[in-house]
PDB file of C-alpha atoms in Angstrom:
ATOM      1  CA  GLY A   1     -10.230   9.870  14.221  1.00 54.00           C
ATOM      2  CA  ALA A   2     -11.059   6.195  13.912  1.00 79.00           C
ATOM      3  CA  GLY A   3      -9.369   5.780  10.564  1.00 93.00           C
ATOM      4  CA  VAL A   4      -7.396   7.624   7.916  1.00 96.00           C
ATOM      5  CA  SER A   5      -9.666  10.035   6.102  1.00 96.00           C
ATOM      6  CA  GLN A   6      -9.009  11.265   2.567  1.00 97.00           C
ATOM      7  CA  SER A   7     -10.854  13.877   0.588  1.00 97.00           C
ATOM      8  CA  PRO A   8     -12.175  14.202  -1.978  1.00 97.00           C
ATOM      9  CA  SER A   9     -12.857  10.569  -2.801  1.00 96.00           C
ATOM     10  CA  ASN A  10     -13.048  11.419  -6.504  1.00 97.00           C
ATOM     11  CA  LYS A  11     -11.671  14.364  -8.421  1.00 98.00           C
ATOM     12  CA  VAL A  12     -11.999  15.117 -12.101  1.00 98.00           C
ATOM     13  CA  THR A  13      -9.908  18.005 -13.323  1.00 98.00           C
ATOM     14  CA  GLU A  14      -8.900  19.537 -16.600  1.00 98.00           C
ATOM     15  CA  LYS A  15      -5.365  19.197 -17.841  1.00 98.00           C
ATOM     16  CA  GLY A  16      -3.260  22.104 -16.643  1.00 98.00           C
ATOM     17  CA  LYS A  17      -5.277  22.800 -13.497  1.00 98.00           C
ATOM     18  CA  ASP A  18      -3.910  22.476  -9.971  1.00 98.00           C
ATOM     19  CA  VAL A  19      -5.418  20.029  -7.465  1.00 98.00           C
ATOM     20  CA  GLU A  20      -5.147  19.537  -3.727  1.00 98.00           C
ATOM     21  CA  LEU A  21      -5.693  16.210  -2.029  1.00 98.00           C
ATOM     22  CA  ARG A  22      -6.207  16.022   1.697  1.00 98.00           C
ATOM     23  CA  CYS A  23      -5.312  13.372   4.259  1.00 98.00           C
ATOM     24  CA  ASP A  24      -6.313  13.279   7.904  1.00 97.00           C
ATOM     25  CA  PRO A  25      -4.319  10.543   9.669  1.00 96.00           C
ATOM     26  CA  ILE A  26      -5.190   8.571  12.764  1.00 94.00           C
ATOM     27  CA  SER A  27      -4.724  10.636  15.887  1.00 92.00           C
ATOM     28  CA  GLY A  28      -1.414   9.792  17.523  1.00 90.00           C
ATOM     29  CA  HIS A  29       0.172   8.373  14.382  1.00 92.00           C
ATOM     30  CA  THR A  30       3.406  10.251  13.830  1.00 92.00           C
ATOM     31  CA  ALA A  31       4.306   8.788  10.431  1.00 93.00           C
ATOM     32  CA  LEU A  32       2.363   9.706   7.296  1.00 95.00           C
ATOM     33  CA  TYR A  33       2.894   8.416   3.757  1.00 96.00           C
ATOM     34  CA  TRP A  34       1.553   9.189   0.298  1.00 97.00           C
ATOM     35  CA  TYR A  35       1.521   6.533  -2.402  1.00 97.00           C
ATOM     36  CA  ARG A  36       0.181   6.524  -5.936  1.00 97.00           C
ATOM     37  CA  GLN A  37      -1.597   3.542  -7.458  1.00 95.00           C
ATOM     38  CA  SER A  38      -1.960   3.541 -11.215  1.00 91.00           C
ATOM     39  CA  LEU A  39      -4.031   1.082 -13.231  1.00 81.00           C
ATOM     40  CA  GLY A  40      -2.183  -2.215 -13.436  1.00 71.00           C
ATOM     41  CA  GLN A  41       0.676  -0.916 -11.334  1.00 76.00           C
ATOM     42  CA  GLY A  42       1.701  -1.510  -7.776  1.00 83.00           C
ATOM     43  CA  LEU A  43       1.958   1.203  -5.213  1.00 92.00           C
ATOM     44  CA  GLU A  44       4.481   3.916  -5.943  1.00 94.00           C
ATOM     45  CA  PHE A  45       5.944   5.734  -2.934  1.00 94.00           C
ATOM     46  CA  LEU A  46       5.687   9.517  -3.126  1.00 96.00           C
ATOM     47  CA  ILE A  47       6.559  11.136   0.213  1.00 96.00           C
ATOM     48  CA  TYR A  48       7.014  10.359   3.910  1.00 95.00           C
ATOM     49  CA  PHE A  49       6.517  12.585   6.942  1.00 94.00           C
ATOM     50  CA  GLN A  50       7.671  11.777  10.456  1.00 92.00           C
ATOM     51  CA  GLY A  51       6.617  14.139  13.191  1.00 87.00           C
ATOM     52  CA  ASN A  52       8.178  17.546  12.699  1.00 84.00           C
ATOM     53  CA  SER A  53      11.213  16.231  10.797  1.00 88.00           C
ATOM     54  CA  ALA A  54      12.006  17.186   7.225  1.00 89.00           C
ATOM     55  CA  PRO A  55       9.991  14.954   4.873  1.00 92.00           C
ATOM     56  CA  ASP A  56      11.485  12.316   2.589  1.00 93.00           C
ATOM     57  CA  LYS A  57      10.455  13.620  -0.836  1.00 94.00           C
ATOM     58  CA  SER A  58      12.512  11.123  -2.812  1.00 93.00           C
ATOM     59  CA  GLY A  59       9.478   9.568  -4.511  1.00 94.00           C
ATOM     60  CA  LEU A  60       7.886  12.718  -5.911  1.00 96.00           C
ATOM     61  CA  PRO A  61       7.900  12.243  -9.713  1.00 95.00           C
ATOM     62  CA  SER A  62       8.397  15.884 -10.683  1.00 95.00           C
ATOM     63  CA  ASP A  63       8.534  19.385  -9.248  1.00 96.00           C
ATOM     64  CA  ARG A  64       4.838  19.727 -10.051  1.00 98.00           C
ATOM     65  CA  PHE A  65       4.192  17.579  -6.986  1.00 98.00           C
ATOM     66  CA  SER A  66       4.499  18.921  -3.455  1.00 97.00           C
ATOM     67  CA  ALA A  67       3.127  18.058  -0.049  1.00 97.00           C
ATOM     68  CA  GLU A  68       2.966  19.542   3.379  1.00 96.00           C
ATOM     69  CA  ARG A  69       1.882  18.401   6.777  1.00 95.00           C
ATOM     70  CA  THR A  70       0.617  20.976   9.204  1.00 87.00           C
ATOM     71  CA  GLY A  71       1.005  20.590  12.946  1.00 83.00           C
ATOM     72  CA  GLY A  72       2.160  17.020  12.573  1.00 79.00           C
ATOM     73  CA  SER A  73      -1.343  15.999  11.547  1.00 90.00           C
ATOM     74  CA  VAL A  74      -3.283  16.819   8.366  1.00 95.00           C
ATOM     75  CA  SER A  75      -1.399  16.562   5.082  1.00 97.00           C
ATOM     76  CA  THR A  76      -2.105  18.069   1.676  1.00 98.00           C
ATOM     77  CA  LEU A  77      -0.674  16.739  -1.577  1.00 98.00           C
ATOM     78  CA  THR A  78      -0.680  19.359  -4.327  1.00 98.00           C
ATOM     79  CA  ILE A  79      -0.256  18.646  -8.011  1.00 98.00           C
ATOM     80  CA  GLN A  80       0.298  21.697 -10.191  1.00 98.00           C
ATOM     81  CA  ARG A  81      -0.447  21.883 -13.894  1.00 98.00           C
ATOM     82  CA  THR A  82      -1.938  18.406 -13.946  1.00 98.00           C
ATOM     83  CA  GLN A  83      -1.181  16.069 -16.832  1.00 97.00           C
ATOM     84  CA  GLN A  84      -3.106  13.027 -18.020  1.00 96.00           C
ATOM     85  CA  GLU A  85      -0.404  10.727 -16.692  1.00 95.00           C
ATOM     86  CA  ASP A  86      -1.196  12.016 -13.201  1.00 97.00           C
ATOM     87  CA  SER A  87      -4.499  10.124 -13.331  1.00 97.00           C
ATOM     88  CA  ALA A  88      -4.326   7.529 -10.569  1.00 97.00           C
ATOM     89  CA  VAL A  89      -5.546   6.703  -7.098  1.00 96.00           C
ATOM     90  CA  TYR A  90      -3.623   8.601  -4.459  1.00 97.00           C
ATOM     91  CA  LEU A  91      -3.427   6.724  -1.185  1.00 96.00           C
ATOM     92  CA  CYS A  92      -2.499   8.162   2.162  1.00 97.00           C
ATOM     93  CA  ALA A  93      -1.394   5.990   5.054  1.00 96.00           C
ATOM     94  CA  SER A  94      -0.351   6.625   8.604  1.00 95.00           C
ATOM     95  CA  SER A  95       1.590   4.560  11.078  1.00 93.00           C
ATOM     96  CA  PHE A  96       2.218   4.613  14.786  1.00 90.00           C
ATOM     97  CA  ARG A  97       5.838   5.777  14.987  1.00 81.00           C
ATOM     98  CA  ASP A  98       7.264   3.962  11.947  1.00 82.00           C
ATOM     99  CA  ARG A  99       6.792   1.371   9.164  1.00 84.00           C
ATOM    100  CA  SER A 100       7.446  -1.597  11.456  1.00 83.00           C
ATOM    101  CA  TYR A 101       3.938  -1.158  12.825  1.00 85.00           C
ATOM    102  CA  GLY A 102       2.447  -1.441   9.365  1.00 87.00           C
ATOM    103  CA  TYR A 103       0.362   1.179   7.651  1.00 92.00           C
ATOM    104  CA  THR A 104      -3.287   2.093   8.023  1.00 94.00           C
ATOM    105  CA  PHE A 105      -4.538   3.304   4.669  1.00 95.00           C
ATOM    106  CA  GLY A 106      -7.261   5.716   3.722  1.00 96.00           C
ATOM    107  CA  SER A 107      -9.712   4.875   0.963  1.00 95.00           C
ATOM    108  CA  GLY A 108      -7.831   7.029  -1.511  1.00 95.00           C
ATOM    109  CA  THR A 109      -8.601   9.846  -3.894  1.00 97.00           C
ATOM    110  CA  ARG A 110      -9.244   8.819  -7.483  1.00 96.00           C
ATOM    111  CA  LEU A 111      -7.865  11.588  -9.686  1.00 97.00           C
ATOM    112  CA  THR A 112      -8.874  11.770 -13.314  1.00 97.00           C
ATOM    113  CA  VAL A 113      -7.261  14.363 -15.555  1.00 97.00           C
ATOM    114  CA  VAL A 114      -9.218  15.044 -18.737  1.00 97.00           C
TER     115      VAL A 114
ATOM    116  CA  ALA B   1      17.349  -2.023  -2.030  1.00 75.00           C
ATOM    117  CA  GLN B   2      14.953  -4.805  -1.262  1.00 81.00           C
ATOM    118  CA  SER B   3      12.306  -5.669  -3.782  1.00 88.00           C
ATOM    119  CA  VAL B   4       9.292  -7.941  -3.704  1.00 92.00           C
ATOM    120  CA  THR B   5       7.862 -10.100  -6.472  1.00 94.00           C
ATOM    121  CA  GLN B   6       4.353 -11.432  -6.665  1.00 95.00           C
ATOM    122  CA  LEU B   7       3.995 -14.161  -9.264  1.00 91.00           C
ATOM    123  CA  GLY B   8       0.674 -14.158 -11.050  1.00 90.00           C
ATOM    124  CA  SER B   9      -1.284 -10.962 -11.543  1.00 92.00           C
ATOM    125  CA  HIS B  10      -4.493 -13.005 -11.404  1.00 95.00           C
ATOM    126  CA  VAL B  11      -5.355 -16.194  -9.561  1.00 97.00           C
ATOM    127  CA  SER B  12      -8.691 -17.933 -10.065  1.00 97.00           C
ATOM    128  CA  VAL B  13     -10.112 -20.489  -7.661  1.00 97.00           C
ATOM    129  CA  SER B  14     -13.463 -22.085  -7.005  1.00 98.00           C
ATOM    130  CA  GLU B  15     -15.306 -21.451  -3.791  1.00 97.00           C
ATOM    131  CA  GLY B  16     -14.045 -23.924  -1.193  1.00 97.00           C
ATOM    132  CA  ALA B  17     -10.703 -24.473  -2.921  1.00 98.00           C
ATOM    133  CA  LEU B  18      -7.267 -23.748  -1.521  1.00 98.00           C
ATOM    134  CA  VAL B  19      -5.952 -20.232  -2.062  1.00 98.00           C
ATOM    135  CA  LEU B  20      -2.212 -19.785  -2.678  1.00 98.00           C
ATOM    136  CA  LEU B  21      -0.794 -16.350  -3.468  1.00 98.00           C
ATOM    137  CA  ARG B  22       2.948 -16.115  -3.999  1.00 97.00           C
ATOM    138  CA  CYS B  23       5.420 -13.540  -2.689  1.00 96.00           C
ATOM    139  CA  ASN B  24       9.209 -13.613  -2.927  1.00 96.00           C
ATOM    140  CA  TYR B  25      11.666 -11.080  -1.552  1.00 93.00           C
ATOM    141  CA  SER B  26      14.913 -10.203  -3.226  1.00 89.00           C
ATOM    142  CA  SER B  27      17.815 -10.578  -0.878  1.00 72.00           C
ATOM    143  CA  SER B  28      18.548 -10.346   2.807  1.00 82.00           C
ATOM    144  CA  VAL B  29      16.026 -11.581   5.331  1.00 81.00           C
ATOM    145  CA  PRO B  30      13.719  -8.687   6.114  1.00 85.00           C
ATOM    146  CA  PRO B  31      12.895  -7.964   9.749  1.00 86.00           C
ATOM    147  CA  TYR B  32       9.218  -7.950   8.894  1.00 89.00           C
ATOM    148  CA  LEU B  33       6.862  -8.637   5.990  1.00 93.00           C
ATOM    149  CA  PHE B  34       3.238  -7.770   5.440  1.00 95.00           C
ATOM    150  CA  TRP B  35       0.291  -8.949   3.433  1.00 97.00           C
ATOM    151  CA  TYR B  36      -2.439  -6.436   2.651  1.00 97.00           C
ATOM    152  CA  VAL B  37      -5.826  -6.857   0.983  1.00 97.00           C
ATOM    153  CA  GLN B  38      -7.622  -4.250  -1.120  1.00 95.00           C
ATOM    154  CA  TYR B  39     -11.334  -4.519  -1.825  1.00 93.00           C
ATOM    155  CA  PRO B  40     -12.787  -2.510  -4.721  1.00 88.00           C
ATOM    156  CA  ASN B  41     -12.737   1.246  -4.194  1.00 83.00           C
ATOM    157  CA  GLN B  42     -11.106   0.905  -0.815  1.00 87.00           C
ATOM    158  CA  GLY B  43      -7.664   1.402   0.631  1.00 89.00           C
ATOM    159  CA  LEU B  44      -5.419  -1.445   1.660  1.00 93.00           C
ATOM    160  CA  GLN B  45      -6.149  -3.352   4.857  1.00 95.00           C
ATOM    161  CA  LEU B  46      -3.545  -5.232   6.860  1.00 95.00           C
ATOM    162  CA  LEU B  47      -4.022  -9.013   6.700  1.00 96.00           C
ATOM    163  CA  LEU B  48      -1.004 -10.192   8.624  1.00 95.00           C
ATOM    164  CA  LYS B  49       2.551  -9.368   9.633  1.00 94.00           C
ATOM    165  CA  TYR B  50       5.666 -11.508   9.895  1.00 92.00           C
ATOM    166  CA  THR B  51       8.374 -10.661  12.391  1.00 90.00           C
ATOM    167  CA  THR B  52      11.761 -12.315  12.821  1.00 83.00           C
ATOM    168  CA  GLY B  53      11.567 -15.712  14.470  1.00 83.00           C
ATOM    169  CA  ALA B  54       8.125 -16.684  13.309  1.00 81.00           C
ATOM    170  CA  THR B  55       7.546 -19.090  10.445  1.00 89.00           C
ATOM    171  CA  LEU B  56       3.791 -19.501  10.215  1.00 94.00           C
ATOM    172  CA  VAL B  57       1.806 -16.324  10.721  1.00 95.00           C
ATOM    173  CA  LYS B  58      -1.947 -16.259  11.150  1.00 95.00           C
ATOM    174  CA  GLY B  59      -3.978 -13.303   9.983  1.00 95.00           C
ATOM    175  CA  ILE B  60      -7.544 -12.179   9.697  1.00 94.00           C
ATOM    176  CA  ASN B  61     -10.295 -13.873   7.689  1.00 93.00           C
ATOM    177  CA  GLY B  62      -8.633 -17.301   7.924  1.00 96.00           C
ATOM    178  CA  PHE B  63      -5.502 -16.375   5.996  1.00 97.00           C
ATOM    179  CA  GLU B  64      -2.030 -17.426   6.992  1.00 97.00           C
ATOM    180  CA  ALA B  65       1.439 -17.079   5.530  1.00 97.00           C
ATOM    181  CA  GLU B  66       4.568 -19.181   5.854  1.00 95.00           C
ATOM    182  CA  PHE B  67       8.001 -17.578   5.875  1.00 94.00           C
ATOM    183  CA  LYS B  68      10.639 -19.774   4.180  1.00 93.00           C
ATOM    184  CA  LYS B  69      14.149 -18.352   4.308  1.00 91.00           C
ATOM    185  CA  SER B  70      15.562 -21.057   2.027  1.00 91.00           C
ATOM    186  CA  GLU B  71      13.093 -20.055  -0.691  1.00 93.00           C
ATOM    187  CA  THR B  72      13.042 -16.297   0.085  1.00 93.00           C
ATOM    188  CA  SER B  73       9.282 -16.639   0.122  1.00 94.00           C
ATOM    189  CA  PHE B  74       6.286 -15.520   2.143  1.00 95.00           C
ATOM    190  CA  HIS B  75       3.321 -17.098   0.398  1.00 97.00           C
ATOM    191  CA  LEU B  76      -0.241 -16.434   1.533  1.00 98.00           C
ATOM    192  CA  THR B  77      -2.699 -19.286   1.885  1.00 98.00           C
ATOM    193  CA  LYS B  78      -6.257 -20.012   2.915  1.00 98.00           C
ATOM    194  CA  PRO B  79      -7.611 -23.565   3.080  1.00 97.00           C
ATOM    195  CA  SER B  80     -11.062 -22.781   1.707  1.00 97.00           C
ATOM    196  CA  ALA B  81     -11.909 -19.766  -0.431  1.00 98.00           C
ATOM    197  CA  HIS B  82     -15.080 -17.745   0.086  1.00 97.00           C
ATOM    198  CA  MET B  83     -16.697 -15.466  -2.451  1.00 96.00           C
ATOM    199  CA  SER B  84     -15.949 -12.574  -0.112  1.00 96.00           C
ATOM    200  CA  ASP B  85     -12.196 -13.215  -0.513  1.00 97.00           C
ATOM    201  CA  ALA B  86     -12.281 -11.820  -4.036  1.00 97.00           C
ATOM    202  CA  ALA B  87      -9.965  -8.817  -3.871  1.00 97.00           C
ATOM    203  CA  GLU B  88      -6.429  -7.740  -4.688  1.00 96.00           C
ATOM    204  CA  TYR B  89      -3.628  -8.850  -2.399  1.00 97.00           C
ATOM    205  CA  PHE B  90      -0.295  -7.104  -1.889  1.00 97.00           C
ATOM    206  CA  CYS B  91       2.905  -8.262  -0.257  1.00 96.00           C
ATOM    207  CA  ALA B  92       5.122  -5.542   1.277  1.00 95.00           C
ATOM    208  CA  LEU B  93       8.472  -5.250   3.014  1.00 93.00           C
ATOM    209  CA  PRO B  94      10.788  -2.494   4.214  1.00 89.00           C
ATOM    210  CA  SER B  95      13.060  -0.910   1.641  1.00 87.00           C
ATOM    211  CA  GLY B  96      15.156   2.194   1.774  1.00 82.00           C
ATOM    212  CA  PHE B  97      14.634   4.738   4.486  1.00 81.00           C
ATOM    213  CA  GLN B  98      11.504   4.216   6.542  1.00 83.00           C
ATOM    214  CA  LYS B  99       9.163   3.077   3.810  1.00 88.00           C
ATOM    215  CA  LEU B 100       7.540  -0.084   2.593  1.00 91.00           C
ATOM    216  CA  VAL B 101       7.813  -1.344  -0.954  1.00 92.00           C
ATOM    217  CA  PHE B 102       4.803  -3.196  -2.330  1.00 94.00           C
ATOM    218  CA  GLY B 103       4.491  -5.918  -4.910  1.00 94.00           C
ATOM    219  CA  THR B 104       2.404  -5.338  -7.996  1.00 93.00           C
ATOM    220  CA  GLY B 105      -0.499  -7.226  -6.474  1.00 95.00           C
ATOM    221  CA  THR B 106      -2.415 -10.408  -7.241  1.00 96.00           C
ATOM    222  CA  ARG B 107      -6.095 -10.250  -8.021  1.00 96.00           C
ATOM    223  CA  LEU B 108      -7.970 -13.219  -6.555  1.00 97.00           C
ATOM    224  CA  LEU B 109     -11.070 -14.291  -8.429  1.00 97.00           C
ATOM    225  CA  VAL B 110     -13.442 -16.719  -6.714  1.00 97.00           C
ATOM    226  CA  SER B 111     -16.065 -18.532  -8.730  1.00 97.00           C
ATOM    227  CA  PRO B 112     -19.108 -20.307  -7.303  1.00 95.00           C
TER     228      PRO B 112
END
């Protein structure tokens, strides 16, 4: 596609529920990243995918967070048993080959846990 | 690991005034540095990129940034602010394995 597409754009969920956030990267971009942006905070790295290699999960804050990338394209970030501190904007970005090319970001999913 | 510091969470300027947003990196000279801009309810958009060898980098919307090794800085400037420049600006550089680390951002406020 022309840009990085994220859905939904907004999600309100009850504490304890599971949520899935979707990212559709730019066609041909092999690298895909998830970041979290909390109010007043910078961007916090969550996970990195490169092609069909094993992902770098070093930024995932707890085992309630997981992500997958199917067919080297679409990615889903899943948060189980959501907590109020999970409320944030979740940003997906893709890059042609690697970080040296810079990222192209999606518009994000604003998650609110009530 | 490299880190990046943006001094000033908020910067206020008048329309037509010089914009200066500060970014400092922590240690060794990075091979590349980025500035991104984020408008409300949008993702981040690439403004400009520094690569080794350059000193003054020109970006979109009239912005430019000067890399100063002696000051470990990569400050973003624009000679004359427009109302449309009001946004949040992030500096980023490579850190760790294959990821970028971002500063905490500087919100630019432009008054008429």
